[in-house]
Amino acid sequence: TMTYQTTIKKEYTFEGKGLHSGKISKMKLKPAAAGTGIRFVRVDIGPDALVEALATNVSSTARSTTLSQGEASIQTIEHLLSALTGLGVDNVEVEIDNVEAPILDGSAKPYTDAICADGLQILDEPRKFIEIDRVFEWTNPETGAYLRLEPSETTEYNLKIDFNSKVMGVQQAHWNPSVDFATEIAPCRTFCFFHEIEYLLAHNLIKGGDVDNALVIVEHPVPEERIKQLGAMIGRPEIKVKDGYLVDSLHFSNECSRHKMLDLIGDLRLTGGFLKAKVTAFKSGHTINTKVARMVCEALATK
């Protein structure tokens, strides 16, 4: 059976603060013609400030994925790209008026909720899958982290994370197109460790909402007053540590690995489309994900 390209049925607007820049941005998703792919327009710079969602445009992977083309950059695009990929959206034009996509609740759920409510528009152009004819892989010898893509007739993603954390343990996640992305992957929030934000807390650098949209893992006992102080700062006086996690209860026992899967699906969309491959990831993050996506882009460009 032929798979046809899709786009969204109408415009959607999302507004909010960027996780890393702290800047407020307004982002509009607009339907786009077959063959457009996913592209961003920095409307604050001008109508031609275009950035295509391709790994060859990745300019930074420090804590999130940033794309740059010409003078235009756009940061933290992985959750949106993941939602579009998980829902099977080929073509979208994204207008944004600042440097970073809004973090919203730290997951992809706001995107999938909006798009799923209307369904997709089917276009009359067949989908071109990204197919590979050899193995692409990258390993970080220091951490043992790796990502491997093997040729396959179908799409299969397997991921394992190990942060040497008693709270989190070793977690795994799986995804293929028969898994319902909107319910199984999209709601999973980004996470960080309490010790990573402790310094920020001690120096009054926590901006409101910094941990409102993230799971915070508390690896070691923390004084009660420290937690109270954090709660007061983010306007959540009722905040508690529960089973080693701060803020909310977990959506899934392996929510952290599912969020890493969310990131991986978004980053691998930067190959330029829907990847047909068997994907195996161990402890991989944005740097490794986008390196491998870039290798695929470059190999396809020389064909």
PDB file of C-alpha atoms in Angstrom:
ATOM      1  CA  THR A   1       0.000   0.000   0.000  1.00  0.00           C
ATOM      2  CA  MET A   2       1.201   3.479  -0.869  1.00  0.00           C
ATOM      3  CA  THR A   3       1.772   5.878   1.997  1.00  0.00           C
ATOM      4  CA  TYR A   4       0.869   9.433   1.067  1.00  0.00           C
ATOM      5  CA  GLN A   5       2.365  12.620   2.448  1.00  0.00           C
ATOM      6  CA  THR A   6       0.416  14.581   5.030  1.00  0.00           C
ATOM      7  CA  THR A   7       0.179  18.025   6.558  1.00  0.00           C
ATOM      8  CA  ILE A   8      -1.861  19.494   9.402  1.00  0.00           C
ATOM      9  CA  LYS A   9      -5.449  20.634   8.802  1.00  0.00           C
ATOM     10  CA  LYS A  10      -5.178  24.127  10.268  1.00  0.00           C
ATOM     11  CA  GLU A  11      -2.919  26.587  12.059  1.00  0.00           C
ATOM     12  CA  TYR A  12      -1.935  26.060  15.681  1.00  0.00           C
ATOM     13  CA  THR A  13      -0.301  28.634  17.939  1.00  0.00           C
ATOM     14  CA  PHE A  14       1.836  27.888  20.991  1.00  0.00           C
ATOM     15  CA  GLU A  15       3.261  30.533  23.249  1.00  0.00           C
ATOM     16  CA  GLY A  16       5.545  30.421  26.249  1.00  0.00           C
ATOM     17  CA  LYS A  17       9.011  30.617  27.680  1.00  0.00           C
ATOM     18  CA  GLY A  18      12.049  28.828  26.281  1.00  0.00           C
ATOM     19  CA  LEU A  19      13.645  26.479  28.810  1.00  0.00           C
ATOM     20  CA  HIS A  20      17.231  27.624  28.222  1.00  0.00           C
ATOM     21  CA  SER A  21      16.922  31.212  26.978  1.00  0.00           C
ATOM     22  CA  GLY A  22      14.017  32.150  29.262  1.00  0.00           C
ATOM     23  CA  LYS A  23      12.667  34.191  26.329  1.00  0.00           C
ATOM     24  CA  ILE A  24       8.963  34.218  25.473  1.00  0.00           C
ATOM     25  CA  SER A  25       8.177  33.129  21.944  1.00  0.00           C
ATOM     26  CA  LYS A  26       5.082  32.640  19.843  1.00  0.00           C
ATOM     27  CA  MET A  27       5.198  29.687  17.493  1.00  0.00           C
ATOM     28  CA  LYS A  28       2.702  29.024  14.723  1.00  0.00           C
ATOM     29  CA  LEU A  29       2.386  25.688  12.910  1.00  0.00           C
ATOM     30  CA  LYS A  30       0.925  26.103   9.410  1.00  0.00           C
ATOM     31  CA  PRO A  31      -0.153  23.563   6.777  1.00  0.00           C
ATOM     32  CA  ALA A  32       2.409  23.159   3.979  1.00  0.00           C
ATOM     33  CA  ALA A  33       2.455  21.639   0.486  1.00  0.00           C
ATOM     34  CA  ALA A  34       3.850  18.200  -0.365  1.00  0.00           C
ATOM     35  CA  GLY A  35       7.637  18.197  -0.578  1.00  0.00           C
ATOM     36  CA  THR A  36       8.068  21.094   1.886  1.00  0.00           C
ATOM     37  CA  GLY A  37       9.230  18.942   4.782  1.00  0.00           C
ATOM     38  CA  ILE A  38       9.503  20.746   8.110  1.00  0.00           C
ATOM     39  CA  ARG A  39      10.904  24.224   8.011  1.00  0.00           C
ATOM     40  CA  PHE A  40      11.145  27.084  10.447  1.00  0.00           C
ATOM     41  CA  VAL A  41      10.825  30.778   9.645  1.00  0.00           C
ATOM     42  CA  ARG A  42      12.187  33.314  12.131  1.00  0.00           C
ATOM     43  CA  VAL A  43       9.499  35.932  11.409  1.00  0.00           C
ATOM     44  CA  ASP A  44      11.136  38.430  13.788  1.00  0.00           C
ATOM     45  CA  ILE A  45      14.163  38.514  11.470  1.00  0.00           C
ATOM     46  CA  GLY A  46      12.158  38.472   8.252  1.00  0.00           C
ATOM     47  CA  PRO A  47      10.021  36.329   5.911  1.00  0.00           C
ATOM     48  CA  ASP A  48      13.133  34.794   4.290  1.00  0.00           C
ATOM     49  CA  ALA A  49      14.885  33.793   7.532  1.00  0.00           C
ATOM     50  CA  LEU A  50      14.356  30.131   6.795  1.00  0.00           C
ATOM     51  CA  VAL A  51      15.840  27.163   8.682  1.00  0.00           C
ATOM     52  CA  GLU A  52      15.211  23.669   7.350  1.00  0.00           C
ATOM     53  CA  ALA A  53      14.900  20.774   9.786  1.00  0.00           C
ATOM     54  CA  LEU A  54      18.001  18.929   8.593  1.00  0.00           C
ATOM     55  CA  ALA A  55      20.928  17.597  10.601  1.00  0.00           C
ATOM     56  CA  THR A  56      23.354  19.511   8.374  1.00  0.00           C
ATOM     57  CA  ASN A  57      21.897  22.681  10.001  1.00  0.00           C
ATOM     58  CA  VAL A  58      22.558  21.570  13.599  1.00  0.00           C
ATOM     59  CA  SER A  59      24.706  24.249  15.251  1.00  0.00           C
ATOM     60  CA  SER A  60      24.572  23.224  18.913  1.00  0.00           C
ATOM     61  CA  THR A  61      23.554  20.265  21.047  1.00  0.00           C
ATOM     62  CA  ALA A  62      24.212  21.754  24.477  1.00  0.00           C
ATOM     63  CA  ARG A  63      21.214  20.507  26.518  1.00  0.00           C
ATOM     64  CA  SER A  64      18.904  20.738  23.490  1.00  0.00           C
ATOM     65  CA  THR A  65      19.077  20.710  19.686  1.00  0.00           C
ATOM     66  CA  THR A  66      19.640  24.022  17.877  1.00  0.00           C
ATOM     67  CA  LEU A  67      19.393  24.562  14.110  1.00  0.00           C
ATOM     68  CA  SER A  68      20.968  27.487  12.242  1.00  0.00           C
ATOM     69  CA  GLN A  69      20.874  28.604   8.618  1.00  0.00           C
ATOM     70  CA  GLY A  70      22.280  31.972   7.563  1.00  0.00           C
ATOM     71  CA  GLU A  71      21.647  34.423  10.406  1.00  0.00           C
ATOM     72  CA  ALA A  72      18.634  32.528  11.750  1.00  0.00           C
ATOM     73  CA  SER A  73      18.798  30.065  14.660  1.00  0.00           C
ATOM     74  CA  ILE A  74      16.110  28.120  16.448  1.00  0.00           C
ATOM     75  CA  GLN A  75      16.720  26.255  19.694  1.00  0.00           C
ATOM     76  CA  THR A  76      15.055  23.273  21.416  1.00  0.00           C
ATOM     77  CA  ILE A  77      13.098  21.979  18.430  1.00  0.00           C
ATOM     78  CA  GLU A  78      13.333  18.274  19.291  1.00  0.00           C
ATOM     79  CA  HIS A  79       9.963  17.950  21.095  1.00  0.00           C
ATOM     80  CA  LEU A  80       8.044  19.522  18.210  1.00  0.00           C
ATOM     81  CA  LEU A  81       9.903  17.417  15.613  1.00  0.00           C
ATOM     82  CA  SER A  82       9.175  14.328  17.688  1.00  0.00           C
ATOM     83  CA  ALA A  83       5.444  15.097  17.832  1.00  0.00           C
ATOM     84  CA  LEU A  84       5.254  15.685  14.072  1.00  0.00           C
ATOM     85  CA  THR A  85       7.144  12.442  13.422  1.00  0.00           C
ATOM     86  CA  GLY A  86       5.211  10.340  15.929  1.00  0.00           C
ATOM     87  CA  LEU A  87       1.916  11.528  14.434  1.00  0.00           C
ATOM     88  CA  GLY A  88       3.066  10.987  10.830  1.00  0.00           C
ATOM     89  CA  VAL A  89       3.185  14.624   9.665  1.00  0.00           C
ATOM     90  CA  ASP A  90       5.394  15.171   6.592  1.00  0.00           C
ATOM     91  CA  ASN A  91       5.019  18.882   5.866  1.00  0.00           C
ATOM     92  CA  VAL A  92       4.704  21.895   8.159  1.00  0.00           C
ATOM     93  CA  GLU A  93       5.865  25.474   8.116  1.00  0.00           C
ATOM     94  CA  VAL A  94       6.708  26.729  11.601  1.00  0.00           C
ATOM     95  CA  GLU A  95       6.736  30.480  12.159  1.00  0.00           C
ATOM     96  CA  ILE A  96       8.515  31.626  15.311  1.00  0.00           C
ATOM     97  CA  ASP A  97       9.277  35.116  16.594  1.00  0.00           C
ATOM     98  CA  ASN A  98      12.249  34.378  18.888  1.00  0.00           C
ATOM     99  CA  VAL A  99      15.313  32.163  19.347  1.00  0.00           C
ATOM    100  CA  GLU A 100      13.766  29.209  21.174  1.00  0.00           C
ATOM    101  CA  ALA A 101      10.635  27.086  20.958  1.00  0.00           C
ATOM    102  CA  PRO A 102       8.462  27.327  24.084  1.00  0.00           C
ATOM    103  CA  ILE A 103       9.082  24.442  26.494  1.00  0.00           C
ATOM    104  CA  LEU A 104       5.352  24.299  27.453  1.00  0.00           C
ATOM    105  CA  ASP A 105       5.061  21.408  29.946  1.00  0.00           C
ATOM    106  CA  GLY A 106       8.410  19.806  29.037  1.00  0.00           C
ATOM    107  CA  SER A 107       6.780  17.116  26.884  1.00  0.00           C
ATOM    108  CA  ALA A 108       5.277  16.821  23.389  1.00  0.00           C
ATOM    109  CA  LYS A 109       1.703  16.460  24.666  1.00  0.00           C
ATOM    110  CA  PRO A 110       0.537  20.041  23.953  1.00  0.00           C
ATOM    111  CA  TYR A 111       1.445  19.481  20.271  1.00  0.00           C
ATOM    112  CA  THR A 112      -0.135  16.053  19.935  1.00  0.00           C
ATOM    113  CA  ASP A 113      -3.295  17.142  21.795  1.00  0.00           C
ATOM    114  CA  ALA A 114      -3.805  20.032  19.367  1.00  0.00           C
ATOM    115  CA  ILE A 115      -3.057  18.124  16.157  1.00  0.00           C
ATOM    116  CA  CYS A 116      -4.886  14.891  17.100  1.00  0.00           C
ATOM    117  CA  ALA A 117      -8.083  16.838  17.768  1.00  0.00           C
ATOM    118  CA  ASP A 118      -8.333  17.651  14.027  1.00  0.00           C
ATOM    119  CA  GLY A 119      -6.495  14.774  12.372  1.00  0.00           C
ATOM    120  CA  LEU A 120      -4.215  15.150   9.350  1.00  0.00           C
ATOM    121  CA  GLN A 121      -4.699  16.302   5.795  1.00  0.00           C
ATOM    122  CA  ILE A 122      -3.619  13.681   3.229  1.00  0.00           C
ATOM    123  CA  LEU A 123      -1.764  15.103   0.213  1.00  0.00           C
ATOM    124  CA  ASP A 124      -1.614  13.511  -3.241  1.00  0.00           C
ATOM    125  CA  GLU A 125       2.127  12.920  -3.247  1.00  0.00           C
ATOM    126  CA  PRO A 126       3.652   9.604  -2.069  1.00  0.00           C
ATOM    127  CA  ARG A 127       5.896   9.736   1.003  1.00  0.00           C
ATOM    128  CA  LYS A 128       9.608   9.245   0.351  1.00  0.00           C
ATOM    129  CA  PHE A 129      11.050   7.265   3.245  1.00  0.00           C
ATOM    130  CA  ILE A 130      14.638   7.715   4.391  1.00  0.00           C
ATOM    131  CA  GLU A 131      16.195   4.343   3.633  1.00  0.00           C
ATOM    132  CA  ILE A 132      19.753   3.292   4.401  1.00  0.00           C
ATOM    133  CA  ASP A 133      21.806   0.520   2.799  1.00  0.00           C
ATOM    134  CA  ARG A 134      24.515   0.236   5.441  1.00  0.00           C
ATOM    135  CA  VAL A 135      25.038   0.622   9.173  1.00  0.00           C
ATOM    136  CA  PHE A 136      25.556   4.107  10.588  1.00  0.00           C
ATOM    137  CA  GLU A 137      26.840   4.348  14.133  1.00  0.00           C
ATOM    138  CA  TRP A 138      28.626   6.565  16.595  1.00  0.00           C
ATOM    139  CA  THR A 139      30.122   5.628  19.960  1.00  0.00           C
ATOM    140  CA  ASN A 140      31.495   7.822  22.715  1.00  0.00           C
ATOM    141  CA  PRO A 141      34.420   5.749  24.053  1.00  0.00           C
ATOM    142  CA  GLU A 142      34.503   7.675  27.354  1.00  0.00           C
ATOM    143  CA  THR A 143      30.879   7.071  28.341  1.00  0.00           C
ATOM    144  CA  GLY A 144      30.123   3.945  26.326  1.00  0.00           C
ATOM    145  CA  ALA A 145      27.124   5.749  24.825  1.00  0.00           C
ATOM    146  CA  TYR A 146      26.263   4.743  21.280  1.00  0.00           C
ATOM    147  CA  LEU A 147      23.644   4.975  18.565  1.00  0.00           C
ATOM    148  CA  ARG A 148      23.360   2.439  15.750  1.00  0.00           C
ATOM    149  CA  LEU A 149      21.138   2.536  12.675  1.00  0.00           C
ATOM    150  CA  GLU A 150      20.807  -0.686  10.667  1.00  0.00           C
ATOM    151  CA  PRO A 151      19.013  -1.124   7.329  1.00  0.00           C
ATOM    152  CA  SER A 152      15.492  -2.458   7.798  1.00  0.00           C
ATOM    153  CA  GLU A 153      12.209  -2.757   5.895  1.00  0.00           C
ATOM    154  CA  THR A 154      10.409  -1.388   8.944  1.00  0.00           C
ATOM    155  CA  THR A 155      11.007   1.219  11.652  1.00  0.00           C
ATOM    156  CA  GLU A 156      12.021  -0.002  15.089  1.00  0.00           C
ATOM    157  CA  TYR A 157      13.549   2.107  17.886  1.00  0.00           C
ATOM    158  CA  ASN A 158      15.055   0.555  21.041  1.00  0.00           C
ATOM    159  CA  LEU A 159      16.700   2.651  23.722  1.00  0.00           C
ATOM    160  CA  LYS A 160      18.341   2.059  27.082  1.00  0.00           C
ATOM    161  CA  ILE A 161      19.527   4.652  29.590  1.00  0.00           C
ATOM    162  CA  ASP A 162      21.799   4.314  32.618  1.00  0.00           C
ATOM    163  CA  PHE A 163      22.601   7.434  34.629  1.00  0.00           C
ATOM    164  CA  ASN A 164      24.094   5.420  37.482  1.00  0.00           C
ATOM    165  CA  SER A 165      21.077   6.537  39.501  1.00  0.00           C
ATOM    166  CA  LYS A 166      19.520   4.551  42.343  1.00  0.00           C
ATOM    167  CA  VAL A 167      16.233   6.401  41.892  1.00  0.00           C
ATOM    168  CA  MET A 168      15.959   5.940  38.143  1.00  0.00           C
ATOM    169  CA  GLY A 169      17.702   2.611  37.719  1.00  0.00           C
ATOM    170  CA  VAL A 170      18.438   1.298  34.220  1.00  0.00           C
ATOM    171  CA  GLN A 171      15.442   2.046  31.989  1.00  0.00           C
ATOM    172  CA  GLN A 172      14.408   0.964  28.515  1.00  0.00           C
ATOM    173  CA  ALA A 173      11.924   2.229  25.966  1.00  0.00           C
ATOM    174  CA  HIS A 174      10.685   0.984  22.586  1.00  0.00           C
ATOM    175  CA  TRP A 175       8.860   2.639  19.741  1.00  0.00           C
ATOM    176  CA  ASN A 176       7.652   1.677  16.286  1.00  0.00           C
ATOM    177  CA  PRO A 177       4.859   3.219  14.208  1.00  0.00           C
ATOM    178  CA  SER A 178       2.269   0.811  15.673  1.00  0.00           C
ATOM    179  CA  VAL A 179       2.844   2.282  19.156  1.00  0.00           C
ATOM    180  CA  ASP A 180       0.436   5.155  19.874  1.00  0.00           C
ATOM    181  CA  PHE A 181       2.872   8.044  20.171  1.00  0.00           C
ATOM    182  CA  ALA A 182       0.275  10.479  21.567  1.00  0.00           C
ATOM    183  CA  THR A 183      -0.454   8.377  24.650  1.00  0.00           C
ATOM    184  CA  GLU A 184       2.758   6.356  25.134  1.00  0.00           C
ATOM    185  CA  ILE A 185       5.577   8.822  24.341  1.00  0.00           C
ATOM    186  CA  ALA A 186       4.246  12.390  24.011  1.00  0.00           C
ATOM    187  CA  PRO A 187       3.310  12.961  27.701  1.00  0.00           C
ATOM    188  CA  CYS A 188       6.812  12.106  28.962  1.00  0.00           C
ATOM    189  CA  ARG A 189       8.592  15.117  30.411  1.00  0.00           C
ATOM    190  CA  THR A 190      12.176  16.217  30.284  1.00  0.00           C
ATOM    191  CA  PHE A 191      14.159  15.559  33.466  1.00  0.00           C
ATOM    192  CA  CYS A 192      17.167  16.736  35.436  1.00  0.00           C
ATOM    193  CA  PHE A 193      18.886  15.887  38.705  1.00  0.00           C
ATOM    194  CA  PHE A 194      18.453  17.947  41.859  1.00  0.00           C
ATOM    195  CA  HIS A 195      22.238  18.326  42.178  1.00  0.00           C
ATOM    196  CA  GLU A 196      22.237  20.055  38.766  1.00  0.00           C
ATOM    197  CA  ILE A 197      19.856  22.749  40.025  1.00  0.00           C
ATOM    198  CA  GLU A 198      21.240  22.984  43.568  1.00  0.00           C
ATOM    199  CA  TYR A 199      23.816  25.600  42.560  1.00  0.00           C
ATOM    200  CA  LEU A 200      21.147  27.642  40.761  1.00  0.00           C
ATOM    201  CA  LEU A 201      18.966  27.400  43.836  1.00  0.00           C
ATOM    202  CA  ALA A 202      21.746  28.456  46.209  1.00  0.00           C
ATOM    203  CA  HIS A 203      22.433  31.539  44.056  1.00  0.00           C
ATOM    204  CA  ASN A 204      18.794  32.494  43.458  1.00  0.00           C
ATOM    205  CA  LEU A 205      19.139  31.710  39.766  1.00  0.00           C
ATOM    206  CA  ILE A 206      16.069  29.486  39.443  1.00  0.00           C
ATOM    207  CA  LYS A 207      13.571  31.233  37.174  1.00  0.00           C
ATOM    208  CA  GLY A 208       9.899  30.559  37.828  1.00  0.00           C
ATOM    209  CA  GLY A 209       8.871  27.450  35.960  1.00  0.00           C
ATOM    210  CA  ASP A 210      12.340  25.992  35.608  1.00  0.00           C
ATOM    211  CA  VAL A 211      11.251  22.811  37.332  1.00  0.00           C
ATOM    212  CA  ASP A 212       7.567  23.166  36.555  1.00  0.00           C
ATOM    213  CA  ASN A 213       8.129  21.483  33.232  1.00  0.00           C
ATOM    214  CA  ALA A 214      10.725  18.913  34.257  1.00  0.00           C
ATOM    215  CA  LEU A 215      10.936  15.839  36.424  1.00  0.00           C
ATOM    216  CA  VAL A 216      13.579  16.442  39.077  1.00  0.00           C
ATOM    217  CA  ILE A 217      15.380  13.387  40.403  1.00  0.00           C
ATOM    218  CA  VAL A 218      16.573  13.643  44.002  1.00  0.00           C
ATOM    219  CA  GLU A 219      19.366  11.122  44.320  1.00  0.00           C
ATOM    220  CA  HIS A 220      20.439  11.914  47.908  1.00  0.00           C
ATOM    221  CA  PRO A 221      18.456  13.142  50.912  1.00  0.00           C
ATOM    222  CA  VAL A 222      17.920  16.909  50.736  1.00  0.00           C
ATOM    223  CA  PRO A 223      17.121  19.079  53.788  1.00  0.00           C
ATOM    224  CA  GLU A 224      13.404  19.818  54.103  1.00  0.00           C
ATOM    225  CA  GLU A 225      13.998  23.599  54.113  1.00  0.00           C
ATOM    226  CA  ARG A 226      15.841  23.372  50.788  1.00  0.00           C
ATOM    227  CA  ILE A 227      12.760  21.782  49.203  1.00  0.00           C
ATOM    228  CA  LYS A 228      10.508  24.423  50.839  1.00  0.00           C
ATOM    229  CA  GLN A 229      12.756  27.175  49.470  1.00  0.00           C
ATOM    230  CA  LEU A 230      12.506  25.736  45.977  1.00  0.00           C
ATOM    231  CA  GLY A 231       8.720  25.372  46.305  1.00  0.00           C
ATOM    232  CA  ALA A 232       8.385  29.012  47.357  1.00  0.00           C
ATOM    233  CA  MET A 233      10.537  30.179  44.435  1.00  0.00           C
ATOM    234  CA  ILE A 234       8.471  28.445  41.791  1.00  0.00           C
ATOM    235  CA  GLY A 235       5.130  29.158  43.440  1.00  0.00           C
ATOM    236  CA  ARG A 236       4.560  25.520  44.441  1.00  0.00           C
ATOM    237  CA  PRO A 237       4.652  25.554  48.280  1.00  0.00           C
ATOM    238  CA  GLU A 238       3.159  22.047  48.403  1.00  0.00           C
ATOM    239  CA  ILE A 239       6.149  20.517  46.597  1.00  0.00           C
ATOM    240  CA  LYS A 240       7.472  17.233  48.027  1.00  0.00           C
ATOM    241  CA  VAL A 241       9.910  14.472  47.191  1.00  0.00           C
ATOM    242  CA  LYS A 242       8.085  11.257  46.349  1.00  0.00           C
ATOM    243  CA  ASP A 243      10.032   8.067  45.623  1.00  0.00           C
ATOM    244  CA  GLY A 244      13.054  10.165  44.716  1.00  0.00           C
ATOM    245  CA  TYR A 245      11.163  12.397  42.274  1.00  0.00           C
ATOM    246  CA  LEU A 246      10.249  16.001  42.951  1.00  0.00           C
ATOM    247  CA  VAL A 247       7.124  17.815  41.747  1.00  0.00           C
ATOM    248  CA  ASP A 248       4.639  15.475  40.127  1.00  0.00           C
ATOM    249  CA  SER A 249       4.027  11.812  40.217  1.00  0.00           C
ATOM    250  CA  LEU A 250       5.369   9.912  37.230  1.00  0.00           C
ATOM    251  CA  HIS A 251       3.227   9.354  34.137  1.00  0.00           C
ATOM    252  CA  PHE A 252       5.055   6.028  33.602  1.00  0.00           C
ATOM    253  CA  SER A 253       7.549   4.140  35.774  1.00  0.00           C
ATOM    254  CA  ASN A 254      10.045   4.542  32.890  1.00  0.00           C
ATOM    255  CA  GLU A 255       9.039   8.114  32.008  1.00  0.00           C
ATOM    256  CA  CYS A 256      12.703   9.187  31.799  1.00  0.00           C
ATOM    257  CA  SER A 257      13.626   6.622  29.147  1.00  0.00           C
ATOM    258  CA  ARG A 258      10.412   7.390  27.264  1.00  0.00           C
ATOM    259  CA  HIS A 259      11.395  11.063  27.226  1.00  0.00           C
ATOM    260  CA  LYS A 260      14.830  10.104  25.856  1.00  0.00           C
ATOM    261  CA  MET A 261      12.945   8.159  23.163  1.00  0.00           C
ATOM    262  CA  LEU A 262      10.881  11.291  22.467  1.00  0.00           C
ATOM    263  CA  ASP A 263      14.151  13.229  21.984  1.00  0.00           C
ATOM    264  CA  LEU A 264      15.625  10.482  19.797  1.00  0.00           C
ATOM    265  CA  ILE A 265      12.588  10.403  17.479  1.00  0.00           C
ATOM    266  CA  GLY A 266      12.775  14.203  17.148  1.00  0.00           C
ATOM    267  CA  ASP A 267      16.521  14.292  16.527  1.00  0.00           C
ATOM    268  CA  LEU A 268      16.394  11.492  13.927  1.00  0.00           C
ATOM    269  CA  ARG A 269      13.698  13.410  12.031  1.00  0.00           C
ATOM    270  CA  LEU A 270      16.651  15.613  11.064  1.00  0.00           C
ATOM    271  CA  THR A 271      17.624  12.900   8.557  1.00  0.00           C
ATOM    272  CA  GLY A 272      15.000  14.715   6.470  1.00  0.00           C
ATOM    273  CA  GLY A 273      11.968  12.495   6.884  1.00  0.00           C
ATOM    274  CA  PHE A 274      10.649   9.182   8.122  1.00  0.00           C
ATOM    275  CA  LEU A 275      13.495   6.792   8.735  1.00  0.00           C
ATOM    276  CA  LYS A 276      13.200   3.122   7.888  1.00  0.00           C
ATOM    277  CA  ALA A 277      15.825   1.522  10.104  1.00  0.00           C
ATOM    278  CA  LYS A 278      16.426  -0.567  13.167  1.00  0.00           C
ATOM    279  CA  VAL A 279      17.648   1.974  15.717  1.00  0.00           C
ATOM    280  CA  THR A 280      19.504   0.940  18.870  1.00  0.00           C
ATOM    281  CA  ALA A 281      20.453   3.631  21.387  1.00  0.00           C
ATOM    282  CA  PHE A 282      22.391   3.333  24.627  1.00  0.00           C
ATOM    283  CA  LYS A 283      22.784   6.443  26.810  1.00  0.00           C
ATOM    284  CA  SER A 284      22.599   8.591  23.683  1.00  0.00           C
ATOM    285  CA  GLY A 285      21.732  12.273  23.802  1.00  0.00           C
ATOM    286  CA  HIS A 286      21.334  15.150  21.340  1.00  0.00           C
ATOM    287  CA  THR A 287      25.029  15.194  20.384  1.00  0.00           C
ATOM    288  CA  ILE A 288      25.198  11.558  19.300  1.00  0.00           C
ATOM    289  CA  ASN A 289      21.653  11.544  17.853  1.00  0.00           C
ATOM    290  CA  THR A 290      22.331  14.503  15.584  1.00  0.00           C
ATOM    291  CA  LYS A 291      25.829  13.296  14.589  1.00  0.00           C
ATOM    292  CA  VAL A 292      24.334  10.063  13.256  1.00  0.00           C
ATOM    293  CA  ALA A 293      21.443  11.922  11.600  1.00  0.00           C
ATOM    294  CA  ARG A 294      24.032  14.117   9.895  1.00  0.00           C
ATOM    295  CA  MET A 295      25.974  11.076   8.645  1.00  0.00           C
ATOM    296  CA  VAL A 296      22.763   9.804   7.037  1.00  0.00           C
ATOM    297  CA  CYS A 297      22.003  13.235   5.496  1.00  0.00           C
ATOM    298  CA  GLU A 298      25.478  13.465   4.014  1.00  0.00           C
ATOM    299  CA  ALA A 299      25.380   9.902   2.655  1.00  0.00           C
ATOM    300  CA  LEU A 300      22.016  10.562   0.979  1.00  0.00           C
ATOM    301  CA  ALA A 301      23.283  13.824  -0.513  1.00  0.00           C
ATOM    302  CA  THR A 302      26.105  12.035  -2.347  1.00  0.00           C
ATOM    303  CA  LYS A 303      23.779   9.452  -3.910  1.00  0.00           C
TER     304      LYS A 303
END
